[in-house]
CSV table of C-alpha atoms in Angstrom, one decimal:
chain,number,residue,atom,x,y,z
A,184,UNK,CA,150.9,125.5,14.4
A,185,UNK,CA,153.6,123.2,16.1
A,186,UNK,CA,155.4,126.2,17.7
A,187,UNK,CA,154.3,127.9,20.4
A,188,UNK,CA,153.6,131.3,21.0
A,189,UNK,CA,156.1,131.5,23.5
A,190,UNK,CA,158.6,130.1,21.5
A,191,UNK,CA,158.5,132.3,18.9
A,192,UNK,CA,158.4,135.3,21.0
A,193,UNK,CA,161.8,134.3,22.2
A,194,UNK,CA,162.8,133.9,18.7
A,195,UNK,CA,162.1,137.3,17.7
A,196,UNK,CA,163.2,138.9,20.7
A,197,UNK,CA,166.2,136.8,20.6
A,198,UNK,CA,168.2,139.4,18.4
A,199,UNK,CA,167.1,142.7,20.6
A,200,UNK,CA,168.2,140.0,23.5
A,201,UNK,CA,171.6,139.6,22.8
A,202,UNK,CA,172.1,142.9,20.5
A,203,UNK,CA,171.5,144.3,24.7
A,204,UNK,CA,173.5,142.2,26.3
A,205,UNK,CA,176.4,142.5,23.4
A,206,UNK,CA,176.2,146.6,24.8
A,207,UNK,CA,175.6,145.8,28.4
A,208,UNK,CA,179.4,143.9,28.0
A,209,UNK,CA,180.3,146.9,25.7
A,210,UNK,CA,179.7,149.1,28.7
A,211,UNK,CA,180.7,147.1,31.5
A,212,UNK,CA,184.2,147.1,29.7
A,213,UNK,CA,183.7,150.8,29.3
A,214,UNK,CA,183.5,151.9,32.9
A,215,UNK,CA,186.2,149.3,34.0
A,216,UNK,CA,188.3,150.9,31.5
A,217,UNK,CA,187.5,154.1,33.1
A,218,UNK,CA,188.0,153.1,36.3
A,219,UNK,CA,191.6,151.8,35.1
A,220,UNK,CA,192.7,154.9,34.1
A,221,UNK,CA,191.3,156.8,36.9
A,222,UNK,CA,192.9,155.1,39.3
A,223,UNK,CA,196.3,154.7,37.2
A,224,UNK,CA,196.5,158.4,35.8
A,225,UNK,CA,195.2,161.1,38.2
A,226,UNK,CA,193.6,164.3,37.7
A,227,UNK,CA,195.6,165.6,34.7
A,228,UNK,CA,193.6,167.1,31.9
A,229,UNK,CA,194.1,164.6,29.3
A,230,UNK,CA,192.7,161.9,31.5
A,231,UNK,CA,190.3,163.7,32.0
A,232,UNK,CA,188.7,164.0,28.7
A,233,UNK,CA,188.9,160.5,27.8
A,234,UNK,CA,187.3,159.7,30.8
A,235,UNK,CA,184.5,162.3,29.8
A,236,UNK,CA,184.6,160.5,26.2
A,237,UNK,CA,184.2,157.3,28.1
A,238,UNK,CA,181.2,158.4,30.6
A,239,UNK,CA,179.7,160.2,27.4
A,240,UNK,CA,180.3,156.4,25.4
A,241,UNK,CA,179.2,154.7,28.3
A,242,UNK,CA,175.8,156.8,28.8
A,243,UNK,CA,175.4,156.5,24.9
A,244,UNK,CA,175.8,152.6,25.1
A,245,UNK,CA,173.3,152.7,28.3
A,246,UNK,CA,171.0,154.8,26.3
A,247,UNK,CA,170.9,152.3,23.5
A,248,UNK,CA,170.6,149.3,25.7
A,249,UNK,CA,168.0,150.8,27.6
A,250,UNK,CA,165.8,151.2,23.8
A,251,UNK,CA,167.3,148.0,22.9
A,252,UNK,CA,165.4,146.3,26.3
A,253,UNK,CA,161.9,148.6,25.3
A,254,UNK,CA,161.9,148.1,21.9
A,255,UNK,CA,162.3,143.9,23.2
A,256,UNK,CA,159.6,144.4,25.6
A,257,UNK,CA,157.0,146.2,23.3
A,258,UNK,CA,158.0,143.3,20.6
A,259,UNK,CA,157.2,140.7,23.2
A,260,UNK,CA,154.0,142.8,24.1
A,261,UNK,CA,153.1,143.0,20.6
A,262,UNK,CA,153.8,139.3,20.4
A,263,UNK,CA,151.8,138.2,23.1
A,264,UNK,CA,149.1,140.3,21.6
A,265,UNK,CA,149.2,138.8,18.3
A,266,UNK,CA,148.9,135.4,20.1
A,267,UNK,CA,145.8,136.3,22.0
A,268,UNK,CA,143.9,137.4,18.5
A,269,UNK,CA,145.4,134.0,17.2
A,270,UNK,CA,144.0,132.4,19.8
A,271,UNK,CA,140.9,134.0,19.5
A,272,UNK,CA,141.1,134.0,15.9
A,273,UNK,CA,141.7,129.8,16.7
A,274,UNK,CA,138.5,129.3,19.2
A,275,UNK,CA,136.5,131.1,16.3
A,276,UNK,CA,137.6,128.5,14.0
A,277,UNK,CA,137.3,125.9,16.1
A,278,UNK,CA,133.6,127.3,16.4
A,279,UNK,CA,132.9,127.4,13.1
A,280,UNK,CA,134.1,123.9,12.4
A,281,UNK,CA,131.8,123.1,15.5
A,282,UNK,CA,128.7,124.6,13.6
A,283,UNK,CA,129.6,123.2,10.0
A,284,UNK,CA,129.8,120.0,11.4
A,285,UNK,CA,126.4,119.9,13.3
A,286,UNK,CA,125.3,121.6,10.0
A,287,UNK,CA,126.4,119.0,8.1
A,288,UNK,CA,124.7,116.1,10.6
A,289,UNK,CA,122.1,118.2,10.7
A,290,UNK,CA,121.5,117.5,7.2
A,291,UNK,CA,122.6,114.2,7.3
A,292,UNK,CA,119.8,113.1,9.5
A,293,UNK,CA,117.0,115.4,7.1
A,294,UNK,CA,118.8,113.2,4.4
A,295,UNK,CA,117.9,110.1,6.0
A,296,UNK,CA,114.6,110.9,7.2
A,297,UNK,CA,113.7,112.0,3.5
A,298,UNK,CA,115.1,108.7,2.5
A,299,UNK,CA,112.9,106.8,5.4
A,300,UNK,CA,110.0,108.9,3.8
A,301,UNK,CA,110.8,108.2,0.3
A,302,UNK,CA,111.0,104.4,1.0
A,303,UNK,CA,107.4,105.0,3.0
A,304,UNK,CA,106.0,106.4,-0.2
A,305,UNK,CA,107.4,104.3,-2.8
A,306,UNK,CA,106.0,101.1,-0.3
A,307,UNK,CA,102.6,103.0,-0.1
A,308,UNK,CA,102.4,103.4,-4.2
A,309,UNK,CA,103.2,99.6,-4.4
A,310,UNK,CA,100.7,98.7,-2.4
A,311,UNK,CA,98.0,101.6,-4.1
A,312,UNK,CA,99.1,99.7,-7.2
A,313,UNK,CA,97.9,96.3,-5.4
A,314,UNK,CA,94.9,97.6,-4.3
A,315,UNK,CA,94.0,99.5,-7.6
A,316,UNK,CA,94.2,95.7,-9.4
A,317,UNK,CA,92.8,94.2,-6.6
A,318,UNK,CA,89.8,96.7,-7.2
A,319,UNK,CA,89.9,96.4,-10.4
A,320,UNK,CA,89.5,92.1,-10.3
A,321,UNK,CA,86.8,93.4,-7.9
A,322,UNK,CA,85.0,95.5,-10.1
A,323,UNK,CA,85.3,92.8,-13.1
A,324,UNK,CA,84.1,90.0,-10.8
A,325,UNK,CA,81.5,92.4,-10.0
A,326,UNK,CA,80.5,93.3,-13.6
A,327,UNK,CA,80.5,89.5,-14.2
A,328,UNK,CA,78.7,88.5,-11.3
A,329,UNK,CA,75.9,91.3,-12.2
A,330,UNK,CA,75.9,90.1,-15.8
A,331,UNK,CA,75.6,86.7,-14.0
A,332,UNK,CA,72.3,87.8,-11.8
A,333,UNK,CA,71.0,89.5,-15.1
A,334,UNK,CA,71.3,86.2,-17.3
A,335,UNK,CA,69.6,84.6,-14.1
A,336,UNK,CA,67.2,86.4,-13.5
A,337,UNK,CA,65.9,86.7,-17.4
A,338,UNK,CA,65.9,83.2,-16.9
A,339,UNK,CA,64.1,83.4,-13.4
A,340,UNK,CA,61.4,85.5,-15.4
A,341,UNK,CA,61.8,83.0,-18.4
A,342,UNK,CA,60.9,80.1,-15.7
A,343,UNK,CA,58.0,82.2,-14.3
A,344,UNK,CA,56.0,82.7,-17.9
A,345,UNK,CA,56.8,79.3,-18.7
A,346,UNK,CA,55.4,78.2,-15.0
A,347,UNK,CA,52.0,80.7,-15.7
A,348,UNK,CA,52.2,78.6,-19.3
A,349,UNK,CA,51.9,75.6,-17.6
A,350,UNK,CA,50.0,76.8,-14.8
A,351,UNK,CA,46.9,77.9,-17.3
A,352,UNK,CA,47.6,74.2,-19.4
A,353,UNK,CA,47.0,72.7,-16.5
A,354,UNK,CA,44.2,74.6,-14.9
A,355,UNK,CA,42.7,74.1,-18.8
A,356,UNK,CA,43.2,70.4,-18.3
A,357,UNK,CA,42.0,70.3,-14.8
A,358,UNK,CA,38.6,72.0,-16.1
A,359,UNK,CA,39.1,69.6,-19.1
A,360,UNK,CA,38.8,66.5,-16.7
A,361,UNK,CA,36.3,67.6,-14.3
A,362,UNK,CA,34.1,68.2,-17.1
A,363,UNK,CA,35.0,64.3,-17.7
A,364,UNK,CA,34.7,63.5,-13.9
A,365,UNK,CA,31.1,65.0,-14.3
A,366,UNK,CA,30.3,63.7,-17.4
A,367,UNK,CA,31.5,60.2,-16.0
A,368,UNK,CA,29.1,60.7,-12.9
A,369,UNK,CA,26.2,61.8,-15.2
A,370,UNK,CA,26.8,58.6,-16.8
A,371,UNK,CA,27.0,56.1,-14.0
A,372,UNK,CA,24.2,58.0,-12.3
């Protein structure tokens, strides 16, 4: 991923590169040959042949150079589209890792509201707990201080037959000493 794309199309196309201009010499050498003998030999017959050789070599080698220079340009076209799908291919990625990671905080924070729940919870049983014993003191002070009101008032109603006890004893003894009184009176009268 440290390359770029650019670099590494002129690596490939470096052989097709210099495999053209290698011929490109090849031919330039070819058709100042040609020109040599041309100029140096005349029209004779034999001279003429090689120089058809040579135009023939020379429109071989152009021939070659010329496939040599398209098959480098469709290399570097094929190049360039390979780095476009890589690129593509990359922003893809790079989106996926974008959606993982919200994902993934996503969850994080679900996490840690469920924890901040949890803790809510486990603070609310605690304190049902509390309030279960402290109903439960409540209900045995309550059965206590009903057993308490029942004791008192059996000896409320204890306290009110002894009172009608002493109520009648003393109504008896009130007759019991009028009947004196009178008698008295009777007497002294």
């Amino acid at each position: 991923q440290s390359v770029t794309w650019e670099v590494l199309a002129a690596e490939a196309a470096a052989s097709e590169r210099s495999r053209a201009n290698s011929l490109q010499k090849q031919v330039k050498a070819l058709q100042a040959q040609l020109k040599e003998r041309e100029a140096s030999t005349g029209d004779d017959q034999g001279h003429a042949e090689a120089a058809s050789e040579a135009a023939r070599r020379v429109a071989a080698l152009e021939a070659e150079v010329e496939a040599l220079l398209r098959s480098s340009s469709e290399a570097t076209a094929a190049l360039e589209v390979e780095r476009k799908l890589r690129e593509e291919g990359s922003r893809e990625a790079e989106e996926g890792r974008r959606q993982v990671e919200e994902e993934r905080r996503k969850r994080l924070d679900e996490r840690d509201a469920w924890e901040k729940e949890r803790e809510a919870l486990r603070a609310d049983a605690s304190r049902a707990t509390r309030l279960d014993q402290e109903l439960e003191k409540s209900r045995e002070e309550l059965r206590s201080t009903r057993q308490a009101h029942k004791t008192l008032e059996a000896d409320f109603e204890a306290l009110g037959r002894e009172r009608d006890v002493l109520l009648e004893r003393l109504e008896v003894e009130q007759a019991e000493i009028m009947a004196r009184v009178a008698k008295l009176e009777k007497k002294g009268k």
